[in-house]
Short mmCIF file of C-alpha atoms in Angstrom, two decimals:
data_model
loop_
_atom_site.label_atom_id
_atom_site.label_comp_id
_atom_site.label_asym_id
_atom_site.label_seq_id
_atom_site.Cartn_x
_atom_site.Cartn_y
_atom_site.Cartn_z
CA THR G 22 230.39 169.88 134.16
CA VAL G 23 230.97 173.30 133.52
CA ALA G 24 232.16 175.41 136.11
CA THR G 25 230.02 178.30 136.18
CA SER G 26 226.86 176.20 135.09
CA SER G 27 224.05 176.06 137.85
CA ARG G 28 222.79 173.41 139.39
CA VAL G 29 219.66 172.62 137.18
CA ASP G 30 222.32 173.18 134.29
CA ALA G 31 224.20 169.80 135.98
CA ILE G 32 221.80 167.85 136.61
CA ARG G 33 220.45 168.28 132.83
CA SER G 34 224.16 167.22 131.59
CA ILE G 35 225.03 164.16 134.16
CA TYR G 36 221.04 162.58 133.77
CA GLY G 37 219.45 164.21 130.87
CA VAL G 38 216.96 166.69 130.04
CA SER G 39 213.49 164.17 131.18
CA VAL G 40 214.70 164.48 134.09
CA ALA G 41 215.92 168.37 134.51
CA ARG G 42 212.03 169.36 133.06
CA ASP G 43 210.15 167.68 135.98
CA LEU G 44 212.38 169.25 138.79
CA MET G 45 210.91 172.23 141.36
CA GLU G 46 212.77 173.67 143.77
CA VAL G 47 212.69 173.15 147.71
CA THR G 48 214.02 174.68 150.32
CA ALA G 49 213.92 174.27 154.28
CA SER G 50 215.58 175.49 157.95
CA ASP G 51 216.13 175.74 161.04
CA ASN G 52 217.60 177.62 163.82
CA ASP G 53 216.84 176.50 166.64
CA PRO G 54 219.46 175.30 168.72
CA SER G 55 217.12 173.40 171.05
CA CYS G 56 216.13 171.43 168.42
CA SER G 57 218.15 171.68 165.17
CA ILE G 58 220.70 173.62 163.08
CA PHE G 59 220.69 173.84 159.46
CA GLU G 60 220.17 174.84 156.08
CA MET G 61 218.56 173.05 152.99
CA HIS G 62 218.62 173.41 149.45
CA GLY G 63 217.36 171.59 146.78
CA PHE G 64 215.69 169.81 143.35
CA ILE G 65 212.56 167.11 144.03
CA SER G 66 210.64 165.66 140.59
CA ASN G 67 207.04 166.68 140.53
CA SER G 68 204.99 164.18 139.44
CA ASN G 69 204.98 164.22 135.72
CA TYR G 70 208.73 162.19 136.45
CA SER G 71 208.40 158.83 136.24
CA ALA G 72 211.37 156.50 136.82
CA LYS G 73 212.15 152.57 137.96
CA LYS G 74 214.21 153.17 141.03
CA MET G 75 214.59 156.30 143.85
CA THR G 76 218.07 158.63 142.80
CA MET G 77 219.32 160.67 145.55
CA VAL G 78 222.24 162.85 145.55
CA LEU G 79 222.91 164.18 148.71
CA TYR G 80 225.44 166.57 149.71
CA ILE G 81 225.97 167.52 153.47
CA ASN G 82 228.28 170.51 153.88
CA ASP G 83 229.58 169.86 150.10
CA ARG G 84 230.95 166.37 150.37
CA LEU G 85 229.04 163.61 148.27
CA VAL G 86 227.63 161.60 151.23
CA GLU G 87 224.57 159.42 151.78
CA CYS G 88 221.16 158.95 154.50
CA SER G 89 220.26 156.07 154.47
CA THR G 90 217.27 157.67 156.72
CA LEU G 91 216.43 160.87 155.44
CA LYS G 92 216.48 158.83 151.63
CA ARG G 93 213.51 156.14 153.41
CA ALA G 94 211.84 159.51 154.74
CA ILE G 95 211.30 161.17 151.51
CA GLU G 96 210.36 157.77 149.90
CA VAL G 97 207.89 157.62 152.21
CA VAL G 98 206.45 161.12 151.82
CA TYR G 99 206.18 160.22 148.37
CA ALA G 100 204.86 157.21 148.12
CA ALA G 101 201.59 158.90 149.87
CA THR G 102 201.26 161.89 148.21
CA LEU G 103 202.22 161.19 145.07
CA PRO G 104 201.52 156.98 144.61
CA LYS G 105 202.33 156.82 140.82
CA ALA G 106 205.51 158.30 141.02
CA SER G 107 206.65 156.90 143.98
CA LYS G 108 210.19 156.28 142.52
CA PRO G 109 211.56 159.97 142.69
CA PHE G 110 214.60 161.81 141.58
CA ILE G 111 216.29 163.85 144.67
CA TYR G 112 219.34 166.67 144.07
CA MET G 113 219.70 167.96 147.75
CA SER G 114 222.40 169.55 150.28
CA ILE G 115 222.34 170.61 153.50
CA VAL G 116 224.47 172.69 155.60
CA LEU G 117 225.00 172.34 159.04
CA PRO G 118 227.83 172.63 161.58
CA PRO G 119 230.39 170.27 161.22
CA GLU G 120 230.60 169.08 164.63
CA HIS G 121 227.07 167.82 163.87
CA VAL G 122 227.95 165.17 161.59
CA ASP G 123 229.21 161.59 162.65
CA VAL G 124 230.77 160.68 159.63
CA ASN G 125 231.69 157.56 161.42
CA VAL G 126 229.26 155.32 160.39
CA HIS G 127 231.01 153.48 158.01
CA PRO G 128 234.67 152.85 157.00
CA THR G 129 234.40 154.39 153.84
CA LYS G 130 233.07 158.33 155.46
CA ARG G 131 230.19 157.78 153.18
CA GLU G 132 227.43 157.13 154.98
CA VAL G 133 226.96 159.39 157.25
CA SER G 134 224.68 160.13 161.13
CA LEU G 135 223.33 163.74 162.15
CA LEU G 136 223.23 165.51 165.14
CA ASN G 137 218.75 165.85 165.88
CA GLN G 138 218.42 163.24 162.87
CA GLU G 139 214.63 163.50 163.90
CA GLY G 140 214.04 166.97 163.87
CA ILE G 141 216.17 167.92 160.52
CA ILE G 142 214.45 164.97 159.21
CA GLU G 143 210.82 166.55 160.23
CA ASN G 144 211.26 169.70 158.73
CA ILE G 145 212.84 168.47 155.09
CA GLN G 146 209.73 165.73 154.72
CA THR G 147 206.97 168.77 155.56
CA ALA G 148 208.74 170.95 153.35
CA ILE G 149 208.75 168.33 150.95
CA GLU G 150 205.01 166.86 151.01
CA SER G 151 204.19 170.82 150.84
CA LYS G 152 206.19 171.20 147.36
CA LEU G 153 204.43 168.05 146.28
CA ARG G 154 200.43 168.66 147.18
CA CYS G 155 201.12 172.46 145.71
CA SER G 156 202.42 170.39 142.79
CA ASP G 157 199.33 167.32 142.25
CA SER G 158 197.04 169.73 140.39
CA VAL G 159 198.32 169.44 136.83
CA ARG G 160 200.16 166.57 135.07
CA ALA G 161 202.17 166.93 131.88
CA PHE G 162 201.17 164.21 128.96
CA HIS G 163 203.51 163.84 126.27
CA THR G 164 201.87 163.18 122.98
CA GLN G 165 201.86 160.79 120.04
CA THR G 166 201.00 161.72 116.47
CA ALA G 167 198.01 160.56 114.57
CA HIS G 168 199.67 159.69 111.88
CA ALA G 169 196.71 159.83 108.38
CA PRO G 170 195.77 156.20 106.95
CA GLN G 171 198.41 154.44 104.39
CA SER G 172 195.59 154.48 101.77
CA GLY G 173 195.20 158.98 101.57
CA ASN G 174 199.10 158.93 101.19
CA ILE G 175 199.22 156.57 97.65
CA GLY G 176 199.32 160.19 95.77
CA ALA G 177 202.39 161.78 97.99
CA SER G 178 203.85 159.04 98.25
CA LYS G 179 204.62 158.48 94.41
CA ASP G 180 205.08 162.04 94.34
CA SER G 181 207.71 162.13 96.69
CA ASP G 182 209.50 158.76 94.26
CA HIS G 183 209.87 160.89 91.44
CA ASN G 184 210.47 163.73 93.40
CA PRO G 185 212.99 163.33 96.90
CA SER G 186 213.28 165.61 99.07
CA PRO G 187 216.92 167.20 99.00
CA SER G 188 217.85 166.55 102.21
CA GLY G 189 217.29 163.07 101.06
CA SER G 190 215.86 161.65 104.33
CA LYS G 191 212.84 159.23 104.67
CA SER G 192 209.76 159.56 106.42
CA GLN G 193 209.50 157.47 109.35
CA LYS G 194 206.44 154.95 109.28
CA THR G 195 204.93 154.49 113.11
CA PRO G 196 204.65 150.65 114.53
CA VAL G 197 201.11 149.89 114.00
CA ASN G 198 201.10 148.37 117.85
CA LYS G 199 203.24 151.96 118.98
CA MET G 200 199.81 153.92 117.02
CA VAL G 201 197.28 155.70 119.96
CA ARG G 202 193.63 155.02 119.07
CA ILE G 203 192.21 158.75 119.51
CA ASP G 204 189.24 158.69 117.10
CA SER G 205 186.69 156.82 117.27
CA MET G 206 186.26 157.92 113.38
CA ASP G 207 189.37 157.60 112.36
CA PRO G 208 190.07 154.72 109.63
CA VAL G 209 194.13 154.90 111.82
CA GLY G 210 191.96 153.97 115.24
CA ARG G 211 190.33 150.78 113.34
CA MET G 212 191.62 147.63 113.99
CA HIS G 213 192.26 146.71 110.38
CA ALA G 214 196.12 148.11 110.88
CA TYR G 215 195.97 144.80 113.06
CA LEU G 216 195.78 142.40 110.67
CA GLN G 217 198.21 140.53 109.19
CA GLU G 218 197.62 140.47 104.94
CA PRO G 219 197.62 136.34 103.57
CA SER G 220 200.94 136.07 101.67
CA SER G 221 200.19 133.21 100.14
CA GLN G 222 197.30 132.38 97.49
CA HIS G 223 196.26 129.13 99.67
CA GLU G 224 195.86 131.42 103.04
CA ARG G 225 193.79 134.16 100.67
CA LYS G 226 191.72 131.09 100.30
CA ALA G 227 191.56 129.33 103.64
CA GLY G 228 190.63 133.49 105.16
CA MET G 229 188.16 133.86 102.86
CA THR G 230 186.07 130.68 103.90
CA SER G 231 186.67 132.04 107.53
CA MET G 232 185.52 135.29 106.53
CA ARG G 233 181.04 136.32 106.73
CA GLN G 234 180.01 139.41 105.17
CA ARG G 235 178.32 141.38 106.87
CA ARG G 236 174.86 141.01 107.70
CA ASN G 237 172.49 143.93 106.33
CA PRO G 238 171.93 145.84 109.49
CA LYS G 239 167.93 146.37 108.34
CA GLU G 240 167.18 143.03 108.05
CA THR G 241 164.83 141.87 110.75
CA ALA G 242 162.55 139.60 110.91
CA ASP G 243 158.91 139.70 109.60
CA LEU G 244 157.08 138.93 113.12
CA THR G 245 154.43 141.13 114.28
CA SER G 246 155.57 140.22 118.09
CA VAL G 247 159.15 141.43 116.94
CA GLN G 248 158.55 143.95 115.35
CA GLU G 249 157.19 145.48 118.17
CA LEU G 250 159.30 144.70 120.44
CA LEU G 251 161.78 146.55 118.22
CA SER G 252 159.72 149.83 117.79
CA GLU G 253 159.84 149.56 121.88
CA ILE G 254 163.42 149.91 121.88
CA ASP G 255 163.27 152.49 119.19
CA CYS G 256 160.06 154.81 120.64
CA ASN G 257 162.67 154.55 124.42
CA ILE G 258 166.02 155.66 122.63
CA HIS G 259 168.14 158.73 124.36
CA ALA G 260 169.42 160.50 121.52
CA GLY G 261 172.47 161.98 124.00
CA LEU G 262 173.92 158.52 124.89
CA LEU G 263 173.17 157.34 121.84
CA ASP G 264 175.69 159.74 120.32
CA ILE G 265 178.25 159.02 123.56
CA ILE G 266 177.95 155.47 122.43
CA LYS G 267 178.32 155.92 118.98
CA HIS G 268 181.41 157.93 118.87
CA CYS G 269 183.05 156.97 122.21
CA THR G 270 186.90 156.25 122.46
CA TYR G 271 187.19 153.08 124.40
CA ILE G 272 190.10 153.73 127.79
CA GLY G 273 190.43 150.41 129.37
CA MET G 274 188.79 148.89 132.40
CA ALA G 275 187.97 150.65 135.62
CA ASP G 276 187.42 147.32 137.43
CA ASP G 277 185.35 144.20 136.53
CA ALA G 278 182.00 145.55 135.31
CA LEU G 279 183.00 148.68 135.13
CA ALA G 280 184.84 150.40 131.84
CA LEU G 281 186.28 153.72 131.07
CA LEU G 282 184.89 156.13 127.98
CA GLN G 283 185.83 159.13 126.31
CA HIS G 284 183.65 161.09 124.20
CA ASN G 285 184.40 164.93 123.38
CA THR G 286 186.24 165.95 126.13
CA ARG G 287 183.97 163.65 128.64
CA LEU G 288 185.03 160.84 130.48
CA TYR G 289 182.32 158.31 131.01
CA LEU G 290 182.42 155.35 133.76
CA VAL G 291 179.72 152.36 131.81
CA ASN G 292 178.88 149.31 133.04
CA VAL G 293 179.92 146.60 130.75
CA VAL G 294 177.69 143.73 131.96
CA ASN G 295 174.55 145.63 132.12
CA LEU G 296 175.48 147.47 128.56
CA SER G 297 176.22 144.17 127.13
CA LYS G 298 173.02 141.95 127.85
CA GLU G 299 171.04 145.30 126.26
CA LEU G 300 173.48 145.17 123.15
CA MET G 301 172.99 141.37 122.88
CA TYR G 302 169.25 141.84 123.52
CA GLN G 303 168.76 144.55 120.76
CA GLN G 304 171.13 142.00 118.60
CA VAL G 305 169.19 139.16 119.03
CA LEU G 306 165.95 141.25 118.14
CA ARG G 307 167.42 143.08 114.85
CA ARG G 308 168.22 139.44 113.46
CA PHE G 309 165.98 137.63 114.33
CA ALA G 310 165.68 134.63 111.85
CA HIS G 311 168.54 135.98 109.77
CA PHE G 312 171.23 134.28 112.48
CA ASN G 313 175.09 133.21 110.81
CA GLY G 314 175.16 129.69 111.42
CA ILE G 315 178.61 128.25 112.95
CA GLN G 316 179.33 124.73 112.51
CA LEU G 317 180.71 122.69 114.93
CA SER G 318 183.45 120.11 114.31
CA ASP G 319 182.29 117.90 116.78
CA PRO G 320 177.85 118.02 117.67
CA ALA G 321 177.58 119.06 120.84
CA PRO G 322 175.16 116.36 122.76
CA LEU G 323 172.31 118.48 124.22
CA SER G 324 171.91 115.70 127.05
CA GLU G 325 175.36 116.63 128.25
CA ILE G 326 174.78 120.19 127.85
CA ILE G 327 171.75 120.51 129.74
CA MET G 328 173.36 117.78 132.57
CA MET G 329 176.72 120.65 132.60
CA ALA G 330 174.65 123.23 133.30
CA LEU G 331 172.34 121.46 136.17
CA LYS G 332 175.00 120.79 138.04
CA GLU G 333 176.47 124.72 137.74
CA GLU G 334 173.14 125.07 139.46
CA ASP G 335 174.01 122.84 141.90
CA LEU G 336 177.26 124.22 142.97
CA GLU G 337 175.97 127.59 142.99
CA SER G 338 172.48 126.89 145.10
CA GLU G 339 174.35 124.37 147.57
CA SER G 340 171.55 121.98 146.45
CA ASN G 341 172.18 118.78 146.16
CA GLU G 342 169.69 116.66 144.09
CA ASP G 343 169.79 113.80 142.93
CA ASP G 344 171.96 112.38 139.60
CA ASP G 345 168.82 110.66 138.62
CA LEU G 346 166.49 113.20 138.80
CA LYS G 347 168.70 115.63 136.37
CA GLN G 348 168.83 112.69 133.78
CA LYS G 349 165.51 113.08 133.82
CA ILE G 350 165.16 116.44 133.69
CA SER G 351 167.82 116.02 130.75
CA GLU G 352 166.23 113.75 128.16
CA MET G 353 162.83 115.73 128.89
CA ASN G 354 164.25 119.23 128.01
CA THR G 355 166.10 117.52 124.94
CA GLU G 356 163.21 115.71 124.01
CA MET G 357 161.25 118.85 123.75
CA LEU G 358 164.45 120.87 122.25
CA LYS G 359 164.51 118.29 119.68
CA GLN G 360 160.35 118.73 118.88
CA LYS G 361 160.76 122.79 118.48
CA ALA G 362 163.60 121.79 116.17
CA GLU G 363 162.27 123.50 112.99
CA MET G 364 161.25 126.80 114.99
CA LEU G 365 164.57 126.97 116.26
CA GLU G 366 166.29 127.14 113.27
CA GLU G 367 164.64 129.17 111.77
CA TYR G 368 164.13 131.59 114.24
CA PHE G 369 167.89 131.74 115.63
CA GLY G 370 169.99 129.88 113.33
CA ILE G 371 170.20 126.44 116.08
CA HIS G 372 170.19 122.82 113.71
CA ILE G 373 169.21 120.31 116.11
CA ASP G 374 169.30 116.84 114.59
CA GLN G 375 167.06 113.44 115.53
CA GLN G 376 169.63 111.88 117.44
CA GLY G 377 169.69 115.34 120.13
CA ASN G 378 173.08 117.15 119.15
#
């Protein structure tokens, strides 16, 4: 490195801009002969720095050395203070009386030990922890540009074909899997871009048979009871919550039941279990008597399905009903559902044949 460059410039030259931009200056010293005598000056990474392993550059009396005890102590501070940035970059220069340094710990004299080592390390730990706690109030995030949908650029791309740019540089297309969904209303944020277009005519035909037309959301059953239940839902709508759910951006699951959503500048924790139950209830009402059917390749026997449900209930309740009783319950319910087959098909789109499948 250039002899006149500062320490940060030297770090930037060797380790790169991404390291140098996330450094903070730190100092510590002690002048108590009974405890420790030292001066420390260094640069440590902040909460924005992220790496797979810790990097420590340690100079003691201007000699590049290693001190595993000090390294572990600093790592402990980071793990406790900044768990997300627990593999830091550390540059540290310590000056202390030469007689306080034991260089005979290792044959290469690379590893050293210090007199009053515990006191020095404790002082340095305190200084670093204090600096980290002050820096943790702000984090920088490097954003990714949202690209406009391809359909909107057709005209522009045609023009650019006729009028190539003087530099001859081509605009790089961002891979779909690298794009960030940031807006629920923006076509870029939807899933269509992830679907592969069928290449051959045969694939197109195969794709067409598996696709279903989206049902008209206004199409509901004529039954008075269903209309009353729908009216009850519509009367209890909360405009604010409706807007949040309608225009939110899904971020991810916080645990088994809670999801994190963003709406405008706010974050919300949503109970997915309760939300799903309410969604399914409303979907059933709105699609009542207008469900799309999915044909099973092998018809499923109702009696076996009911038996599976009864056995699962046994596991949950730890009761131990005999199999004959379960079989009887299964047969009775299968017979009842066969009698209601016409209604089940009309209202719920569930087809049951005479064999109870």
